[in-house]
Amino acid sequence: MCGIIGIVGLEPVAPRLIDSLKRLEYRGYDSAGVATIEVGRVDRRRASGKLRCLEEVLLAEPLTGQVGIGHTRWATHGAPNLRNAHPQTAGRVTLVHNGIIENFAELKAELIAEGRSFESDTDTEVVAHLIDRGLTHGLTPLNAFRQTLDRLSGAYALAVLIEGENDLVMGARRAMPLVVGHGDGEMFIGSDALAVAPFTNRVSYLEEGDYVAIDHNAARVFDAEGNSVERPVRIVSVSAAMVEKGNYRHFMEKEIHDQPDACQHTLSAYLDPIARRATPPGDFDFNSVDRLQILACGTAFYAGMIGKYVIESLAGLPVDVEVASEFRYRGPALAPRTLAVAISQSGETADTLAALRWCKSKGLKTVAIVNAHESTMAREVDLMWPTHAGQEICVLSTKAFTAQVCALTALAIAAARTRGRIDEVEEQRLVQVLLEAPRLLSEAIASEDVVRSLASMVGRARDVLYLGRGAMFPLAMEGALKLKEVSYIHAEGYAAGEMKHGPIALIDQETPVVVLAPSDSFFDKTMSNLSEVIAREGRVILITDEAGARHAPAEARVILAPACDPLIAPLVFAVPLQLLAYQVGVFKGADVDQPRNLAKSVTVE
Ligand code: AGP
């Protein structure tokens, strides 16, 4: 994840670019850079390392332009060095980017074949060349920009300067956030409201696929089809900008929508998109252990169960997963060369911390997959494997969950390669699949309207069943937990094949059954289970993809998820489950972000 800012100002803009980047450093700080335009000429200053390194460069070589862009980088494509620092330049175009351009390799080959040369290893530079190519073909800046956006696959938030265009910064977003700040004779674009909070509290939020041209007097916004659109201007209090809900009614909704960003940022700590390699932070050697013992609670426990399915099937490494509150009290027989793996959003959950300390006292090596990087767990383990979901305000965990699953999936690929279960080609294929997750998460959010139409059906139920096979089984349990937490409706997640061994007695017209069934190797069997439910007049909500939907019985209400590789189905199918819980909570008028009896971090056993 990176932070970007663009300003069309009335005074030298470099100090304000730096001010804004300081507020965005939480999004990454491997390198930073700014560029300004003055009398048509673009000047750039960059530095690897933290923002203060860039400030030193600017002290030595100041910039005086009143229009400019800035970037603080969390390296995804290319090492965090000066060459790969943003802004990136090609011909008349200078730009900054947050996200991953998934098809950058083929675009780069196309551009090189046309005789263009590249300075960096980044995917971002490809975007600059595409816009510049459009300009050399006589397109206007906006048309060159739009033509470029149509060629890109993946996730982006962009801010662009064009040589010769003194009063213009262009921006665009897909799967990555971007806001417009409205000043007095000045305009701003930034990664979030926090970025522009020092300059204005009037903010509008660009929507998926939007692009924008800002000048001193206006922001011209266009949707993905190129239609001119208006996005409402909201007043955001500067203090709330720190953790603001933006356009969303609840933090839960915002954090569901934050997931493409959170997952992309988490993956960039484990995956090298250039080499298509998966490497655990701290270069852990998976040949140094014989099994993993995952310890967690609640949603984190279900992430751990998904991790078990992926790690064992890919790497052949035995994985035990237990709720932390039970583990140490049952006198577990610990095998030698076992790695204790805690999973926790807060890093403060007492049950998990106690189990982790118990493992440490028995001489096990300990790691934590944790979102709070300064937490007790993070400080006590031998090795931290971070998630980068950002601050999660809603008591219900959503983006932290998918970030945990991202980390576990990347670790599974790394373990499989280290243990010789997959070759380099298969590792590259799996890494490419995982790199597509942020975009597919964003596409999964598009099911929101269909989900909303089902909220009343679920919201009036007394009991709800969730069914799934394979990794969809722990996901079914997570979906049930989300519903319980937000709506106080009793819900249970079951292995679909287990339903006929008892829970089928619960089936009647009053009990909705949510069935998770991507069109994978389990699909036909899961459809048989679904038919057993319908035969007993059960009401089924089927979450599947296009191929699965073609085989859905007429009685089932279908929620479509994007087609995806089975490796990332637990990520993609988590979104409709989260949206369903959220919409049911809204339907019931629940206190969505702070349900009764719950706490964000349970620091008592
Ligand atoms: C998640 O929706 C719940 N709020 C809860 O189950 C949570 O996952 C659990 O308490 C573990 O918290 P942690 O991830 O901070 O350790």
mmCIF file with all atom_site columns, C-alpha atoms in Angstrom, residues 200-302:
data_model
loop_
_atom_site.group_PDB
_atom_site.id
_atom_site.type_symbol
_atom_site.label_atom_id
_atom_site.label_alt_id
_atom_site.label_comp_id
_atom_site.label_asym_id
_atom_site.label_entity_id
_atom_site.label_seq_id
_atom_site.pdbx_PDB_ins_code
_atom_site.Cartn_x
_atom_site.Cartn_y
_atom_site.Cartn_z
_atom_site.occupancy
_atom_site.B_iso_or_equiv
_atom_site.pdbx_formal_charge
_atom_site.auth_seq_id
_atom_site.auth_comp_id
_atom_site.auth_asym_id
_atom_site.auth_atom_id
_atom_site.pdbx_PDB_model_num
ATOM 1   C CA . THR A 1 200 ? -9.604  21.436  3.445   1.00 0.00 ? 200 THR A CA 1
ATOM 2   C CA . ASN A 1 201 ? -12.476 19.670  5.199   1.00 0.00 ? 201 ASN A CA 1
ATOM 3   C CA . ARG A 1 202 ? -14.597 19.540  2.019   1.00 0.00 ? 202 ARG A CA 1
ATOM 4   C CA . VAL A 1 203 ? -14.043 16.116  0.538   1.00 0.00 ? 203 VAL A CA 1
ATOM 5   C CA . SER A 1 204 ? -15.682 14.011  -2.154  1.00 0.00 ? 204 SER A CA 1
ATOM 6   C CA . TYR A 1 205 ? -14.979 10.314  -2.570  1.00 0.00 ? 205 TYR A CA 1
ATOM 7   C CA . LEU A 1 206 ? -14.247 8.967   -6.011  1.00 0.00 ? 206 LEU A CA 1
ATOM 8   C CA . GLU A 1 207 ? -16.085 5.760   -6.810  1.00 0.00 ? 207 GLU A CA 1
ATOM 9   C CA . GLU A 1 208 ? -14.849 2.558   -8.447  1.00 0.00 ? 208 GLU A CA 1
ATOM 10  C CA . GLY A 1 209 ? -13.509 3.289   -11.924 1.00 0.00 ? 209 GLY A CA 1
ATOM 11  C CA . ASP A 1 210 ? -13.759 7.093   -11.613 1.00 0.00 ? 210 ASP A CA 1
ATOM 12  C CA . TYR A 1 211 ? -11.114 9.402   -13.034 1.00 0.00 ? 211 TYR A CA 1
ATOM 13  C CA . VAL A 1 212 ? -10.754 13.126  -12.407 1.00 0.00 ? 212 VAL A CA 1
ATOM 14  C CA . ALA A 1 213 ? -9.047  16.269  -13.728 1.00 0.00 ? 213 ALA A CA 1
ATOM 15  C CA . ILE A 1 214 ? -8.479  18.979  -11.155 1.00 0.00 ? 214 ILE A CA 1
ATOM 16  C CA . ASP A 1 215 ? -7.451  22.588  -11.826 1.00 0.00 ? 215 ASP A CA 1
ATOM 17  C CA . HIS A 1 216 ? -7.531  25.722  -9.664  1.00 0.00 ? 216 HIS A CA 1
ATOM 18  C CA . ASN A 1 217 ? -11.270 26.086  -9.910  1.00 0.00 ? 217 ASN A CA 1
ATOM 19  C CA . ALA A 1 218 ? -12.871 22.682  -10.333 1.00 0.00 ? 218 ALA A CA 1
ATOM 20  C CA . ALA A 1 219 ? -12.730 18.910  -10.247 1.00 0.00 ? 219 ALA A CA 1
ATOM 21  C CA . ARG A 1 220 ? -14.147 17.296  -13.378 1.00 0.00 ? 220 ARG A CA 1
ATOM 22  C CA . VAL A 1 221 ? -15.080 13.725  -12.466 1.00 0.00 ? 221 VAL A CA 1
ATOM 23  C CA . PHE A 1 222 ? -15.848 10.980  -15.004 1.00 0.00 ? 222 PHE A CA 1
ATOM 24  C CA . ASP A 1 223 ? -17.099 7.455   -14.428 1.00 0.00 ? 223 ASP A CA 1
ATOM 25  C CA . ALA A 1 224 ? -15.473 4.358   -15.954 1.00 0.00 ? 224 ALA A CA 1
ATOM 26  C CA . GLU A 1 225 ? -17.535 4.836   -19.121 1.00 0.00 ? 225 GLU A CA 1
ATOM 27  C CA . GLY A 1 226 ? -16.308 8.424   -19.511 1.00 0.00 ? 226 GLY A CA 1
ATOM 28  C CA . ASN A 1 227 ? -19.576 10.069  -18.449 1.00 0.00 ? 227 ASN A CA 1
ATOM 29  C CA . SER A 1 228 ? -19.223 13.311  -16.533 1.00 0.00 ? 228 SER A CA 1
ATOM 30  C CA . VAL A 1 229 ? -20.522 12.672  -12.998 1.00 0.00 ? 229 VAL A CA 1
ATOM 31  C CA . GLU A 1 230 ? -20.923 14.572  -9.743  1.00 0.00 ? 230 GLU A CA 1
ATOM 32  C CA . ARG A 1 231 ? -19.648 13.104  -6.469  1.00 0.00 ? 231 ARG A CA 1
ATOM 33  C CA . PRO A 1 232 ? -21.160 14.693  -3.349  1.00 0.00 ? 232 PRO A CA 1
ATOM 34  C CA . VAL A 1 233 ? -18.919 16.974  -1.282  1.00 0.00 ? 233 VAL A CA 1
ATOM 35  C CA . ARG A 1 234 ? -18.913 16.077  2.418   1.00 0.00 ? 234 ARG A CA 1
ATOM 36  C CA . ILE A 1 235 ? -17.626 18.028  5.383   1.00 0.00 ? 235 ILE A CA 1
ATOM 37  C CA . VAL A 1 236 ? -15.080 15.889  7.259   1.00 0.00 ? 236 VAL A CA 1
ATOM 38  C CA . SER A 1 237 ? -13.920 17.017  10.687  1.00 0.00 ? 237 SER A CA 1
ATOM 39  C CA . VAL A 1 238 ? -10.132 17.095  10.758  1.00 0.00 ? 238 VAL A CA 1
ATOM 40  C CA . SER A 1 239 ? -9.941  15.046  13.983  1.00 0.00 ? 239 SER A CA 1
ATOM 41  C CA . ALA A 1 240 ? -12.314 12.438  12.579  1.00 0.00 ? 240 ALA A CA 1
ATOM 42  C CA . ALA A 1 241 ? -10.163 12.330  9.446   1.00 0.00 ? 241 ALA A CA 1
ATOM 43  C CA . MET A 1 242 ? -7.802  10.171  11.472  1.00 0.00 ? 242 MET A CA 1
ATOM 44  C CA . VAL A 1 243 ? -10.268 7.311   11.523  1.00 0.00 ? 243 VAL A CA 1
ATOM 45  C CA . GLU A 1 244 ? -13.188 8.552   9.491   1.00 0.00 ? 244 GLU A CA 1
ATOM 46  C CA . LYS A 1 245 ? -15.957 6.539   7.893   1.00 0.00 ? 245 LYS A CA 1
ATOM 47  C CA . GLY A 1 246 ? -15.892 8.583   4.706   1.00 0.00 ? 246 GLY A CA 1
ATOM 48  C CA . ASN A 1 247 ? -18.905 7.809   2.558   1.00 0.00 ? 247 ASN A CA 1
ATOM 49  C CA . TYR A 1 248 ? -19.871 4.809   4.633   1.00 0.00 ? 248 TYR A CA 1
ATOM 50  C CA . ARG A 1 249 ? -22.620 4.457   7.244   1.00 0.00 ? 249 ARG A CA 1
ATOM 51  C CA . HIS A 1 250 ? -20.570 2.195   9.486   1.00 0.00 ? 250 HIS A CA 1
ATOM 52  C CA . PHE A 1 251 ? -16.937 1.257   9.963   1.00 0.00 ? 251 PHE A CA 1
ATOM 53  C CA . MET A 1 252 ? -17.912 -2.334  9.132   1.00 0.00 ? 252 MET A CA 1
ATOM 54  C CA . GLU A 1 253 ? -19.033 -1.247  5.669   1.00 0.00 ? 253 GLU A CA 1
ATOM 55  C CA . LYS A 1 254 ? -15.904 0.883   5.210   1.00 0.00 ? 254 LYS A CA 1
ATOM 56  C CA . GLU A 1 255 ? -13.620 -1.917  6.325   1.00 0.00 ? 255 GLU A CA 1
ATOM 57  C CA . ILE A 1 256 ? -15.284 -4.429  4.006   1.00 0.00 ? 256 ILE A CA 1
ATOM 58  C CA . HIS A 1 257 ? -14.574 -1.964  1.200   1.00 0.00 ? 257 HIS A CA 1
ATOM 59  C CA . ASP A 1 258 ? -11.002 -1.447  2.478   1.00 0.00 ? 258 ASP A CA 1
ATOM 60  C CA . GLN A 1 259 ? -10.150 -5.089  1.862   1.00 0.00 ? 259 GLN A CA 1
ATOM 61  C CA . PRO A 1 260 ? -8.580  -4.766  -1.617  1.00 0.00 ? 260 PRO A CA 1
ATOM 62  C CA . ASP A 1 261 ? -6.176  -2.188  -0.178  1.00 0.00 ? 261 ASP A CA 1
ATOM 63  C CA . ALA A 1 262 ? -5.554  -4.167  3.023   1.00 0.00 ? 262 ALA A CA 1
ATOM 64  C CA . CYS A 1 263 ? -4.881  -7.383  1.128   1.00 0.00 ? 263 CYS A CA 1
ATOM 65  C CA . GLN A 1 264 ? -2.629  -5.732  -1.420  1.00 0.00 ? 264 GLN A CA 1
ATOM 66  C CA . HIS A 1 265 ? -0.623  -4.122  1.346   1.00 0.00 ? 265 HIS A CA 1
ATOM 67  C CA . THR A 1 266 ? -0.367  -7.406  3.265   1.00 0.00 ? 266 THR A CA 1
ATOM 68  C CA . LEU A 1 267 ? 0.646   -9.376  0.170   1.00 0.00 ? 267 LEU A CA 1
ATOM 69  C CA . SER A 1 268 ? 3.399   -6.885  -0.614  1.00 0.00 ? 268 SER A CA 1
ATOM 70  C CA . ALA A 1 269 ? 5.116   -8.025  2.608   1.00 0.00 ? 269 ALA A CA 1
ATOM 71  C CA . TYR A 1 270 ? 5.211   -11.653 1.362   1.00 0.00 ? 270 TYR A CA 1
ATOM 72  C CA . LEU A 1 271 ? 5.270   -11.614 -2.442  1.00 0.00 ? 271 LEU A CA 1
ATOM 73  C CA . ASP A 1 272 ? 7.773   -10.333 -5.000  1.00 0.00 ? 272 ASP A CA 1
ATOM 74  C CA . PRO A 1 273 ? 5.564   -9.511  -8.015  1.00 0.00 ? 273 PRO A CA 1
ATOM 75  C CA . ILE A 1 274 ? 8.535   -9.164  -10.333 1.00 0.00 ? 274 ILE A CA 1
ATOM 76  C CA . ALA A 1 275 ? 10.141  -12.543 -9.624  1.00 0.00 ? 275 ALA A CA 1
ATOM 77  C CA . ARG A 1 276 ? 6.745   -14.025 -8.701  1.00 0.00 ? 276 ARG A CA 1
ATOM 78  C CA . ARG A 1 277 ? 8.279   -15.394 -5.490  1.00 0.00 ? 277 ARG A CA 1
ATOM 79  C CA . ALA A 1 278 ? 6.690   -15.932 -2.047  1.00 0.00 ? 278 ALA A CA 1
ATOM 80  C CA . THR A 1 279 ? 9.073   -15.216 0.834   1.00 0.00 ? 279 THR A CA 1
ATOM 81  C CA . PRO A 1 280 ? 8.076   -15.175 4.518   1.00 0.00 ? 280 PRO A CA 1
ATOM 82  C CA . PRO A 1 281 ? 9.269   -12.064 6.360   1.00 0.00 ? 281 PRO A CA 1
ATOM 83  C CA . GLY A 1 282 ? 12.426  -12.899 8.282   1.00 0.00 ? 282 GLY A CA 1
ATOM 84  C CA . ASP A 1 283 ? 13.318  -15.564 5.693   1.00 0.00 ? 283 ASP A CA 1
ATOM 85  C CA . PHE A 1 284 ? 11.947  -18.372 7.849   1.00 0.00 ? 284 PHE A CA 1
ATOM 86  C CA . ASP A 1 285 ? 13.051  -21.837 6.675   1.00 0.00 ? 285 ASP A CA 1
ATOM 87  C CA . PHE A 1 286 ? 10.027  -24.145 6.516   1.00 0.00 ? 286 PHE A CA 1
ATOM 88  C CA . ASN A 1 287 ? 12.399  -27.109 6.448   1.00 0.00 ? 287 ASN A CA 1
ATOM 89  C CA . SER A 1 288 ? 13.327  -26.297 10.032  1.00 0.00 ? 288 SER A CA 1
ATOM 90  C CA . VAL A 1 289 ? 9.978   -27.503 11.409  1.00 0.00 ? 289 VAL A CA 1
ATOM 91  C CA . ASP A 1 290 ? 7.880   -30.665 11.127  1.00 0.00 ? 290 ASP A CA 1
ATOM 92  C CA . ARG A 1 291 ? 4.485   -29.165 11.994  1.00 0.00 ? 291 ARG A CA 1
ATOM 93  C CA . LEU A 1 292 ? 2.681   -25.931 12.790  1.00 0.00 ? 292 LEU A CA 1
ATOM 94  C CA . GLN A 1 293 ? 0.483   -25.419 15.820  1.00 0.00 ? 293 GLN A CA 1
ATOM 95  C CA . ILE A 1 294 ? -1.882  -22.531 15.073  1.00 0.00 ? 294 ILE A CA 1
ATOM 96  C CA . LEU A 1 295 ? -3.475  -20.843 18.089  1.00 0.00 ? 295 LEU A CA 1
ATOM 97  C CA . ALA A 1 296 ? -6.181  -18.207 17.787  1.00 0.00 ? 296 ALA A CA 1
ATOM 98  C CA . CYS A 1 297 ? -9.681  -17.154 18.800  1.00 0.00 ? 297 CYS A CA 1
ATOM 99  C CA . GLY A 1 298 ? -12.875 -16.276 16.970  1.00 0.00 ? 298 GLY A CA 1
ATOM 100 C CA . THR A 1 299 ? -12.443 -15.026 13.442  1.00 0.00 ? 299 THR A CA 1
ATOM 101 C CA . ALA A 1 300 ? -8.678  -15.455 13.651  1.00 0.00 ? 300 ALA A CA 1
ATOM 102 C CA . PHE A 1 301 ? -9.266  -19.124 14.478  1.00 0.00 ? 301 PHE A CA 1
ATOM 103 C CA . TYR A 1 302 ? -11.283 -19.561 11.289  1.00 0.00 ? 302 TYR A CA 1
#
